[in-house]
mmCIF file of C-alpha atoms and ligand atoms in Angstrom:
data_model
loop_
_atom_site.group_PDB
_atom_site.id
_atom_site.type_symbol
_atom_site.label_atom_id
_atom_site.label_comp_id
_atom_site.label_asym_id
_atom_site.label_seq_id
_atom_site.Cartn_x
_atom_site.Cartn_y
_atom_site.Cartn_z
ATOM 1 C CA MET A 1 0.424 0.223 0.046
ATOM 2 C CA ILE A 2 1.432 3.295 -1.038
ATOM 3 C CA LEU A 3 -0.116 6.383 0.785
ATOM 4 C CA THR A 4 1.714 10.069 -0.204
ATOM 5 C CA TYR A 5 2.205 12.761 3.037
ATOM 6 C CA LYS A 6 2.408 15.680 3.311
ATOM 7 C CA ILE A 7 4.342 18.152 5.092
ATOM 8 C CA LYS A 8 5.050 22.246 5.620
ATOM 9 C CA HIS A 9 8.865 22.701 4.767
ATOM 10 C CA ASN A 10 9.112 25.509 5.231
ATOM 11 C CA GLN A 11 12.270 26.654 2.846
ATOM 12 C CA ASP A 12 12.309 28.694 -0.181
ATOM 13 C CA TYR A 13 12.957 26.522 -2.692
ATOM 14 C CA SER A 14 11.735 29.100 -5.831
ATOM 15 C CA LYS A 15 15.213 29.705 -7.775
ATOM 16 C CA GLU A 16 15.079 25.147 -8.034
ATOM 17 C CA LEU A 17 11.796 25.621 -8.861
ATOM 18 C CA ILE A 18 12.459 27.196 -12.029
ATOM 19 C CA LEU A 19 15.324 25.052 -12.677
ATOM 20 C CA ALA A 20 12.632 22.484 -12.507
ATOM 21 C CA GLU A 21 9.735 23.163 -14.635
ATOM 22 C CA LYS A 22 12.589 24.614 -17.311
ATOM 23 C CA ILE A 23 13.816 20.253 -17.311
ATOM 24 C CA ALA A 24 10.582 19.523 -17.679
ATOM 25 C CA TRP A 25 9.701 21.515 -20.511
ATOM 26 C CA HIS A 26 12.688 20.606 -21.731
ATOM 27 C CA GLY A 27 12.348 16.974 -21.709
ATOM 28 C CA LYS A 28 8.439 17.478 -23.173
ATOM 29 C CA TYR A 29 9.889 18.888 -26.111
ATOM 30 C CA THR A 30 13.144 17.068 -26.559
ATOM 31 C CA GLY A 31 12.166 13.412 -25.350
ATOM 32 C CA SER A 32 15.792 13.372 -23.621
ATOM 33 C CA ARG A 33 15.555 11.812 -20.532
ATOM 34 C CA SER A 34 19.552 12.450 -19.690
ATOM 35 C CA SER A 35 20.589 14.706 -16.710
ATOM 36 C CA ALA A 36 24.464 15.181 -18.714
ATOM 37 C CA ASP A 37 21.656 16.638 -21.434
ATOM 38 C CA VAL A 38 20.010 19.371 -19.493
ATOM 39 C CA LYS A 39 23.177 20.438 -17.312
ATOM 40 C CA GLN A 40 23.452 23.709 -18.012
ATOM 41 C CA ILE A 41 20.301 24.376 -16.961
ATOM 42 C CA GLY A 42 21.969 23.880 -13.289
ATOM 43 C CA LEU A 43 19.904 21.282 -11.200
ATOM 44 C CA LYS A 44 21.367 18.529 -9.068
ATOM 45 C CA SER A 45 21.882 15.652 -11.718
ATOM 46 C CA MET A 46 19.537 13.585 -10.147
ATOM 47 C CA ILE A 47 16.679 15.132 -8.932
ATOM 48 C CA ALA A 48 17.002 16.937 -13.136
ATOM 49 C CA ASN A 49 16.450 13.165 -14.245
ATOM 50 C CA GLN A 50 14.043 12.882 -11.782
ATOM 51 C CA ILE A 51 12.110 15.096 -13.284
ATOM 52 C CA LEU A 52 13.228 13.706 -16.982
ATOM 53 C CA LYS A 53 11.393 10.197 -16.520
ATOM 54 C CA LYS A 54 7.928 11.656 -15.233
ATOM 55 C CA TYR A 55 7.745 14.785 -18.608
ATOM 56 C CA SER A 56 9.667 13.527 -21.744
ATOM 57 C CA ASN A 57 7.828 11.234 -24.213
ATOM 58 C CA HIS A 58 4.953 12.364 -21.878
ATOM 59 C CA LYS A 59 1.915 12.403 -24.404
ATOM 60 C CA LYS A 60 -0.978 13.092 -22.667
ATOM 61 C CA LEU A 61 0.244 16.538 -20.513
ATOM 62 C CA LYS A 62 -1.160 19.579 -22.487
ATOM 63 C CA ASN A 63 0.337 21.489 -20.175
ATOM 64 C CA ILE A 64 3.068 21.975 -17.919
ATOM 65 C CA LYS A 65 2.577 23.256 -14.843
ATOM 66 C CA SER A 66 3.638 23.346 -10.412
ATOM 67 C CA VAL A 67 6.304 20.993 -11.444
ATOM 68 C CA LYS A 68 7.939 20.017 -8.118
ATOM 69 C CA LEU A 69 11.495 18.474 -6.765
ATOM 70 C CA ALA A 70 11.952 15.541 -7.235
ATOM 71 C CA ILE A 71 14.242 12.916 -5.326
ATOM 72 C CA PRO A 72 13.555 9.165 -5.369
ATOM 73 C CA GLY A 73 14.198 6.810 -2.867
ATOM 74 C CA GLN A 74 18.580 6.601 -3.035
ATOM 75 C CA GLY A 75 18.726 10.644 -2.097
ATOM 76 C CA ILE A 76 16.215 10.252 0.832
ATOM 77 C CA LYS A 77 18.120 8.980 4.746
ATOM 78 C CA ILE A 78 15.793 8.357 7.760
ATOM 79 C CA LYS A 79 18.257 10.125 10.582
ATOM 80 C CA GLY A 80 16.666 8.966 13.988
ATOM 81 C CA ASN A 81 12.709 10.526 13.505
ATOM 82 C CA GLN A 82 13.856 13.195 10.746
ATOM 83 C CA ILE A 83 14.059 12.280 6.855
ATOM 84 C CA TYR A 84 17.514 14.415 5.804
ATOM 85 C CA LEU A 85 17.704 14.988 1.515
ATOM 86 C CA PRO A 86 21.306 15.474 2.115
ATOM 87 C CA CYS A 87 21.167 17.100 -2.524
ATOM 88 C CA LEU A 88 18.516 20.171 -0.719
ATOM 89 C CA LYS A 89 20.475 20.005 3.493
ATOM 90 C CA LEU A 90 16.560 19.727 3.549
ATOM 91 C CA SER A 91 14.955 17.462 6.760
ATOM 92 C CA LEU A 92 11.412 17.172 7.768
ATOM 93 C CA ASP A 93 9.440 14.938 10.597
ATOM 94 C CA ILE A 94 8.125 12.082 10.694
ATOM 95 C CA TYR A 95 4.972 12.339 12.080
ATOM 96 C CA PHE A 96 3.368 8.937 9.685
ATOM 97 C CA ASN A 97 3.625 5.668 11.525
ATOM 98 C CA ARG A 98 7.370 5.044 11.344
ATOM 99 C CA ASN A 99 6.846 1.368 10.535
ATOM 100 C CA PHE A 100 6.738 1.718 6.165
ATOM 101 C CA ASP A 101 8.734 -0.538 4.407
ATOM 102 C CA LYS A 102 10.216 2.411 2.411
ATOM 103 C CA ILE A 103 9.494 6.551 1.237
ATOM 104 C CA ASN A 104 10.047 5.490 -2.882
ATOM 105 C CA GLN A 105 10.127 9.071 -3.752
ATOM 106 C CA ILE A 106 9.525 12.849 -2.253
ATOM 107 C CA GLU A 107 7.608 15.714 -4.344
ATOM 108 C CA ILE A 108 8.893 19.044 -2.742
ATOM 109 C CA GLY A 109 6.931 21.718 -3.929
ATOM 110 C CA LYS A 110 6.641 25.976 -3.016
ATOM 111 C CA GLU A 111 5.417 25.184 0.562
ATOM 112 C CA PHE A 112 5.312 21.174 0.834
ATOM 113 C CA ALA A 113 7.279 18.349 0.447
ATOM 114 C CA TYR A 114 5.075 15.167 -0.866
ATOM 115 C CA ILE A 115 6.589 12.396 0.801
ATOM 116 C CA SER A 116 5.242 8.441 -0.536
ATOM 117 C CA VAL A 117 5.331 5.788 1.454
ATOM 118 C CA SER A 118 5.167 2.439 0.959
ATOM 119 C CA TYR A 119 3.221 0.731 3.836
ATOM 120 C CA PRO A 120 3.404 -3.915 3.813
ATOM 121 C CA GLU A 121 0.261 -4.481 2.469
ATOM 122 C CA VAL A 122 -2.929 -5.594 4.689
ATOM 123 C CA GLU A 123 -4.803 -8.704 4.418
ATOM 124 C CA GLN A 124 -7.892 -8.116 3.076
ATOM 125 C CA ILE A 125 -11.178 -8.895 5.669
ATOM 126 C CA THR A 126 -13.861 -11.384 3.249
ATOM 127 C CA PRO A 127 -16.579 -9.283 4.328
ATOM 128 C CA THR A 128 -20.326 -10.323 5.221
ATOM 129 C CA SER A 129 -22.411 -7.267 4.237
ATOM 130 C CA PHE A 130 -22.121 -4.404 2.458
ATOM 131 C CA PHE A 131 -21.832 -0.096 4.182
ATOM 132 C CA GLY A 132 -24.177 1.734 1.059
ATOM 133 C CA VAL A 133 -22.318 5.549 1.273
ATOM 134 C CA ASP A 134 -24.798 8.607 0.244
ATOM 135 C CA ARG A 135 -23.021 11.760 0.187
ATOM 136 C CA ASN A 136 -25.489 13.441 -1.978
ATOM 137 C CA SER A 137 -27.117 13.619 1.226
ATOM 138 C CA THR A 138 -29.742 16.533 2.385
ATOM 139 C CA SER A 139 -29.091 16.847 5.440
ATOM 140 C CA HIS A 140 -25.468 14.361 6.253
ATOM 141 C CA VAL A 141 -22.295 14.248 4.817
ATOM 142 C CA LEU A 142 -22.822 11.098 5.134
ATOM 143 C CA VAL A 143 -25.357 8.775 5.633
ATOM 144 C CA ALA A 144 -24.086 4.992 5.450
ATOM 145 C CA SER A 145 -26.600 2.534 5.565
ATOM 146 C CA ASN A 146 -26.014 -1.853 5.613
ATOM 147 C CA THR A 147 -28.491 -3.549 3.141
ATOM 148 C CA LYS A 148 -27.891 -6.702 5.456
ATOM 149 C CA THR A 149 -27.418 -5.509 9.638
ATOM 150 C CA GLY A 150 -29.991 -3.157 8.901
ATOM 151 C CA LYS A 151 -27.422 -0.383 10.090
ATOM 152 C CA VAL A 152 -27.890 3.331 9.464
ATOM 153 C CA MET A 153 -25.442 5.962 10.188
ATOM 154 C CA LYS A 154 -25.589 8.717 9.863
ATOM 155 C CA LEU A 155 -22.557 11.559 10.151
ATOM 156 C CA GLY A 156 -21.247 14.937 9.961
ATOM 157 C CA LYS A 157 -24.008 17.177 10.009
ATOM 158 C CA ALA A 158 -22.443 19.844 11.461
ATOM 159 C CA CYS A 159 -20.126 20.791 8.122
ATOM 160 C CA ASN A 160 -23.341 22.287 5.846
ATOM 161 C CA HIS A 161 -24.197 25.085 9.333
ATOM 162 C CA ILE A 162 -20.432 25.822 9.860
ATOM 163 C CA HIS A 163 -19.802 26.491 5.927
ATOM 164 C CA LYS A 164 -22.973 28.645 6.354
ATOM 165 C CA LYS A 165 -21.299 30.006 9.214
ATOM 166 C CA TYR A 166 -18.341 31.328 7.953
ATOM 167 C CA LYS A 167 -19.019 32.180 4.684
ATOM 168 C CA SER A 168 -21.444 35.143 5.846
ATOM 169 C CA ILE A 169 -18.292 35.881 8.886
ATOM 170 C CA ARG A 170 -16.559 36.291 5.245
ATOM 171 C CA THR A 171 -18.475 37.965 3.259
ATOM 172 C CA LYS A 172 -19.191 40.784 5.813
ATOM 173 C CA LEU A 173 -15.435 40.946 5.822
ATOM 174 C CA GLN A 174 -14.752 41.045 1.903
ATOM 175 C CA LYS A 175 -17.243 44.100 1.978
ATOM 176 C CA LYS A 176 -14.837 45.967 4.877
ATOM 177 C CA ALA A 177 -11.898 44.787 2.374
ATOM 178 C CA LYS A 178 -9.916 43.018 5.093
ATOM 179 C CA LEU A 179 -8.520 40.329 3.084
ATOM 180 C CA LYS A 180 -6.066 38.839 5.637
ATOM 181 C CA LYS A 181 -8.634 38.405 7.904
ATOM 182 C CA VAL A 182 -10.535 36.555 5.517
ATOM 183 C CA LYS A 183 -7.578 34.009 4.893
ATOM 184 C CA ARG A 184 -7.500 33.341 8.539
ATOM 185 C CA ILE A 185 -10.908 32.283 8.934
ATOM 186 C CA LYS A 186 -11.258 30.458 5.348
ATOM 187 C CA ASN A 187 -8.074 28.367 7.526
ATOM 188 C CA ARG A 188 -10.218 28.269 11.180
ATOM 189 C CA GLU A 189 -12.617 27.042 8.510
ATOM 190 C CA ASN A 190 -10.420 24.003 6.807
ATOM 191 C CA LYS A 191 -9.743 23.078 10.282
ATOM 192 C CA ILE A 192 -12.862 22.517 11.307
ATOM 193 C CA ILE A 193 -13.999 21.289 8.470
ATOM 194 C CA LYS A 194 -10.958 18.144 8.148
ATOM 195 C CA ASN A 195 -11.370 17.206 11.921
ATOM 196 C CA ILE A 196 -15.026 16.643 11.606
ATOM 197 C CA ASN A 197 -13.421 14.267 7.684
ATOM 198 C CA HIS A 198 -11.641 13.105 10.559
ATOM 199 C CA LYS A 199 -13.932 11.380 12.924
ATOM 200 C CA ILE A 200 -16.951 10.915 9.426
ATOM 201 C CA SER A 201 -13.984 8.546 8.581
ATOM 202 C CA LYS A 202 -13.223 6.810 11.515
ATOM 203 C CA ALA A 203 -16.152 6.300 13.319
ATOM 204 C CA LEU A 204 -17.306 4.540 9.720
ATOM 205 C CA ILE A 205 -14.437 2.868 8.749
ATOM 206 C CA GLN A 206 -14.594 1.769 12.815
ATOM 207 C CA ARG A 207 -18.006 -0.066 12.396
ATOM 208 C CA CYS A 208 -17.208 -2.020 9.617
ATOM 209 C CA LEU A 209 -14.084 -3.289 11.793
ATOM 210 C CA LYS A 210 -17.069 -4.627 14.037
ATOM 211 C CA ASP A 211 -19.596 -5.689 11.289
ATOM 212 C CA ASN A 212 -16.429 -7.549 8.943
ATOM 213 C CA SER A 213 -18.531 -4.580 6.237
ATOM 214 C CA GLY A 214 -16.990 -3.787 3.124
ATOM 215 C CA ILE A 215 -17.926 -0.029 1.570
ATOM 216 C CA VAL A 216 -19.578 1.460 -1.195
ATOM 217 C CA LEU A 217 -19.460 4.087 -2.607
ATOM 218 C CA GLU A 218 -20.481 6.659 -5.564
ATOM 219 C CA ASN A 219 -18.363 7.404 -8.075
ATOM 220 C CA ILE A 220 -17.737 11.497 -7.704
ATOM 221 C CA LYS A 221 -17.325 12.279 -11.186
ATOM 222 C CA SER A 222 -20.263 11.113 -11.876
ATOM 223 C CA ILE A 223 -22.315 12.479 -8.829
ATOM 224 C CA ARG A 224 -21.511 15.740 -9.679
ATOM 225 C CA LYS A 225 -22.556 14.728 -12.867
ATOM 226 C CA THR A 226 -26.294 13.406 -12.293
ATOM 227 C CA ALA A 227 -26.240 16.177 -8.581
ATOM 228 C CA LYS A 228 -25.899 19.358 -11.624
ATOM 229 C CA SER A 229 -29.042 20.625 -10.921
ATOM 230 C CA ARG A 230 -29.582 20.616 -7.053
ATOM 231 C CA LYS A 231 -27.210 24.286 -5.451
ATOM 232 C CA LYS A 232 -27.484 23.333 -2.197
ATOM 233 C CA GLN A 233 -25.671 20.639 -2.295
ATOM 234 C CA ARG A 234 -23.121 22.099 -4.910
ATOM 235 C CA TYR A 235 -20.878 23.420 -2.529
ATOM 236 C CA PHE A 236 -19.905 19.826 -0.801
ATOM 237 C CA LEU A 237 -19.993 18.021 -4.027
ATOM 238 C CA ASN A 238 -17.445 21.084 -5.697
ATOM 239 C CA SER A 239 -14.745 21.274 -2.446
ATOM 240 C CA TRP A 240 -12.199 19.323 -1.224
ATOM 241 C CA SER A 241 -13.739 18.565 1.784
ATOM 242 C CA PHE A 242 -15.480 16.355 -0.037
ATOM 243 C CA TYR A 243 -12.616 14.655 -2.571
ATOM 244 C CA GLN A 244 -10.845 14.469 1.121
ATOM 245 C CA LEU A 245 -13.288 12.731 3.037
ATOM 246 C CA GLN A 246 -13.177 10.278 0.617
ATOM 247 C CA MET A 247 -8.850 10.264 0.278
ATOM 248 C CA MET A 248 -9.588 9.514 4.393
ATOM 249 C CA ILE A 249 -12.129 6.682 3.779
ATOM 250 C CA GLU A 250 -9.569 4.826 1.487
ATOM 251 C CA TYR A 251 -6.416 5.317 3.263
ATOM 252 C CA LYS A 252 -8.278 3.882 6.680
ATOM 253 C CA ALA A 253 -9.881 1.676 5.539
ATOM 254 C CA LYS A 254 -7.071 0.378 3.188
ATOM 255 C CA LYS A 255 -4.792 0.127 6.741
ATOM 256 C CA LEU A 256 -6.982 -2.594 7.972
ATOM 257 C CA GLY A 257 -7.709 -4.087 4.652
ATOM 258 C CA ILE A 258 -12.021 -3.312 4.237
ATOM 259 C CA PRO A 259 -12.296 -2.881 0.903
ATOM 260 C CA VAL A 260 -13.044 -0.480 -0.817
ATOM 261 C CA PHE A 261 -16.250 -0.164 -3.717
ATOM 262 C CA TYR A 262 -17.528 2.103 -6.663
ATOM 263 C CA VAL A 263 -20.826 2.014 -8.611
ATOM 264 C CA GLU A 264 -22.164 5.347 -11.323
ATOM 265 C CA PRO A 265 -24.370 6.979 -9.150
ATOM 266 C CA GLN A 266 -27.839 6.251 -11.643
ATOM 267 C CA TYR A 267 -31.168 6.257 -9.984
ATOM 268 C CA THR A 268 -29.706 5.660 -6.623
ATOM 269 C CA SER A 269 -32.341 8.154 -5.938
ATOM 270 C CA GLN A 270 -34.932 7.530 -7.558
ATOM 271 C CA ARG A 271 -35.674 3.268 -7.054
ATOM 272 C CA CYS A 272 -36.951 1.418 -4.119
ATOM 273 C CA SER A 273 -34.481 -0.727 -1.967
ATOM 274 C CA GLY A 274 -37.324 -3.018 -1.127
ATOM 275 C CA CYS A 275 -38.697 -3.692 -4.249
ATOM 276 C CA GLY A 276 -36.176 -1.697 -6.803
ATOM 277 C CA HIS A 277 -39.382 0.011 -9.122
ATOM 278 C CA ILE A 278 -37.682 2.827 -10.595
ATOM 279 C CA GLU A 279 -39.023 5.949 -11.062
ATOM 280 C CA LYS A 280 -38.734 9.414 -10.502
ATOM 281 C CA ALA A 281 -41.788 10.165 -8.183
ATOM 282 C CA ASN A 282 -41.206 7.927 -5.539
ATOM 283 C CA ARG A 283 -38.167 10.814 -4.654
ATOM 284 C CA LYS A 284 -40.224 13.226 -2.202
ATOM 285 C CA LEU A 285 -37.378 15.771 -0.527
ATOM 286 C CA LYS A 286 -36.352 13.914 2.255
ATOM 287 C CA LEU A 287 -39.078 11.069 2.030
ATOM 288 C CA PHE A 288 -38.502 8.385 0.016
ATOM 289 C CA GLN A 289 -42.245 6.722 -0.833
ATOM 290 C CA CYS A 290 -42.318 4.503 -3.417
ATOM 291 C CA VAL A 291 -45.094 4.767 -5.450
ATOM 292 C CA GLU A 292 -44.843 0.916 -6.061
ATOM 293 C CA CYS A 293 -45.233 -0.721 -2.758
ATOM 294 C CA GLY A 294 -45.591 1.954 -0.580
ATOM 295 C CA LYS A 295 -42.238 1.533 0.865
ATOM 296 C CA VAL A 296 -41.267 4.794 2.877
ATOM 297 C CA GLU A 297 -37.771 5.156 3.885
ATOM 298 C CA ASN A 298 -35.267 8.647 4.548
ATOM 299 C CA ALA A 299 -34.299 9.272 1.504
ATOM 300 C CA ASP A 300 -30.817 9.308 1.880
ATOM 301 C CA VAL A 301 -31.156 6.037 3.654
ATOM 302 C CA ASN A 302 -33.566 4.602 0.330
ATOM 303 C CA ALA A 303 -29.928 6.172 -1.497
ATOM 304 C CA GLY A 304 -27.163 3.909 1.228
ATOM 305 C CA PHE A 305 -29.150 0.891 0.505
ATOM 306 C CA ASN A 306 -29.150 1.182 -3.167
ATOM 307 C CA ILE A 307 -25.974 1.817 -3.336
ATOM 308 C CA ALA A 308 -24.814 -1.211 -1.231
ATOM 309 C CA GLU A 309 -27.662 -3.567 -3.779
ATOM 310 C CA LEU A 310 -25.087 -2.083 -7.048
ATOM 311 C CA HIS A 311 -22.265 -3.429 -5.743
ATOM 312 C CA GLN A 312 -23.856 -6.904 -4.609
ATOM 313 C CA LEU A 313 -25.662 -7.167 -8.346
ATOM 314 C CA GLY A 314 -21.399 -6.730 -9.372
ATOM 315 C CA ILE A 315 -21.982 -3.946 -10.952
ATOM 316 C CA SER A 316 -19.280 -2.376 -9.087
ATOM 317 C CA GLN A 317 -15.699 -1.176 -9.747
ATOM 318 C CA PHE A 318 -12.718 -2.067 -6.763
ATOM 319 C CA SER A 319 -10.408 0.993 -6.012
ATOM 320 C CA LYS A 320 -7.179 -0.485 -6.536
ATOM 321 C CA ASP A 321 -6.987 3.891 -6.041
ATOM 322 C CA ARG A 322 -5.551 5.085 -9.111
ATOM 323 C CA ASP A 323 -5.805 8.964 -8.345
ATOM 324 C CA LEU A 324 -6.999 9.182 -4.771
ATOM 325 C CA LEU A 325 -3.468 7.389 -3.352
ATOM 326 C CA GLU A 326 -0.915 6.373 -5.448
ATOM 327 C CA GLY A 327 1.543 9.587 -4.843
ATOM 328 C CA ASN A 328 -0.487 11.991 -7.408
ATOM 329 C CA THR A 329 0.105 15.338 -6.478
ATOM 330 C CA ASP A 330 -1.986 16.680 -8.396
ATOM 331 C CA ILE A 331 -5.179 16.631 -6.909
ATOM 332 C CA PRO A 332 -5.813 19.493 -4.256
ATOM 333 C CA LYS A 333 -4.104 20.829 -1.990
ATOM 334 C CA GLU A 334 -6.459 21.230 0.630
ATOM 335 C CA ALA A 335 -8.010 17.917 0.161
ATOM 336 C CA MET A 336 -4.322 16.401 0.619
ATOM 337 C CA VAL A 337 -3.101 16.207 4.261
ATOM 338 C CA LEU A 338 -3.429 12.881 5.625
ATOM 339 C CA LYS A 339 -2.139 13.723 9.808
ATOM 340 C CA PRO A 340 -3.383 11.022 11.411
ATOM 341 C CA ASN A 341 -4.842 11.990 14.543
HETATM 342 ZN ZN1 ZN B 401 -41.058 -0.538 -3.884
#
């Protein structure tokens, strides 16, 4: 299992980062993979090599932006409770679990270091039931429903209200042009939300462990498409906090061997989890009422049951997780914080 940790490095590498970008462009246009070709640019050859590896002949890459200084495993030393990078004379504290196999690579950006760490694989549990997780919820950040046990978890009620509160404070300050204060308040809000996300993901994972359950989530990109019209939910669906929560669920589940699956969110809010009947008229705001069999259920809970069932019907993708965990540092900055608590 590979996890990426983010940590503030408190150094100014702006000069080196400009050189790194030059090397990336060079790699992209010449296809060169040899640091000897970019020697004149003047960045350490070990770092130049890593950058060339990433950018040379990278056909999919249209635009080169925020190139980072990449240091391979052999350039990373561990001294006590610190990581030391001789090539940049940089020390970083190890705040994450020490029982890793190795540190694969460290990428240094303007403000943060992204540390890619390999941990030994954990044996995966064989779930006997599944929690379907609805994140389209109007009243909570997350509603998880277990089809087999009937257990329902409604988590993160305070979030919407926190966002509203801080947004109104920010708007007032913006009018008075107090921008520094606006930023400080945004940071405070981010911290609170992150804390809530940690609590939510922890509660869900612990329940799964106790019930020997797997997790089924809706594909995040598809949710955005289907929920476009729902104004109220747009904030959460488009925000990094939503993404951050998914990442936390993923990595906490991985650590304990709980499998996470993804389904396409088709009809999850219109389908009756009792009889399977699909009709738009079934959904009545917060309440789900089936026109066919008469089943009445909280709309979010019904959606959660459907999500779990979609997986049990065999329509799901196992998360290998592509974007989220395996060293992709291009994901939203705020979402990256994986500091365990
Ligand atoms: Zn029904």
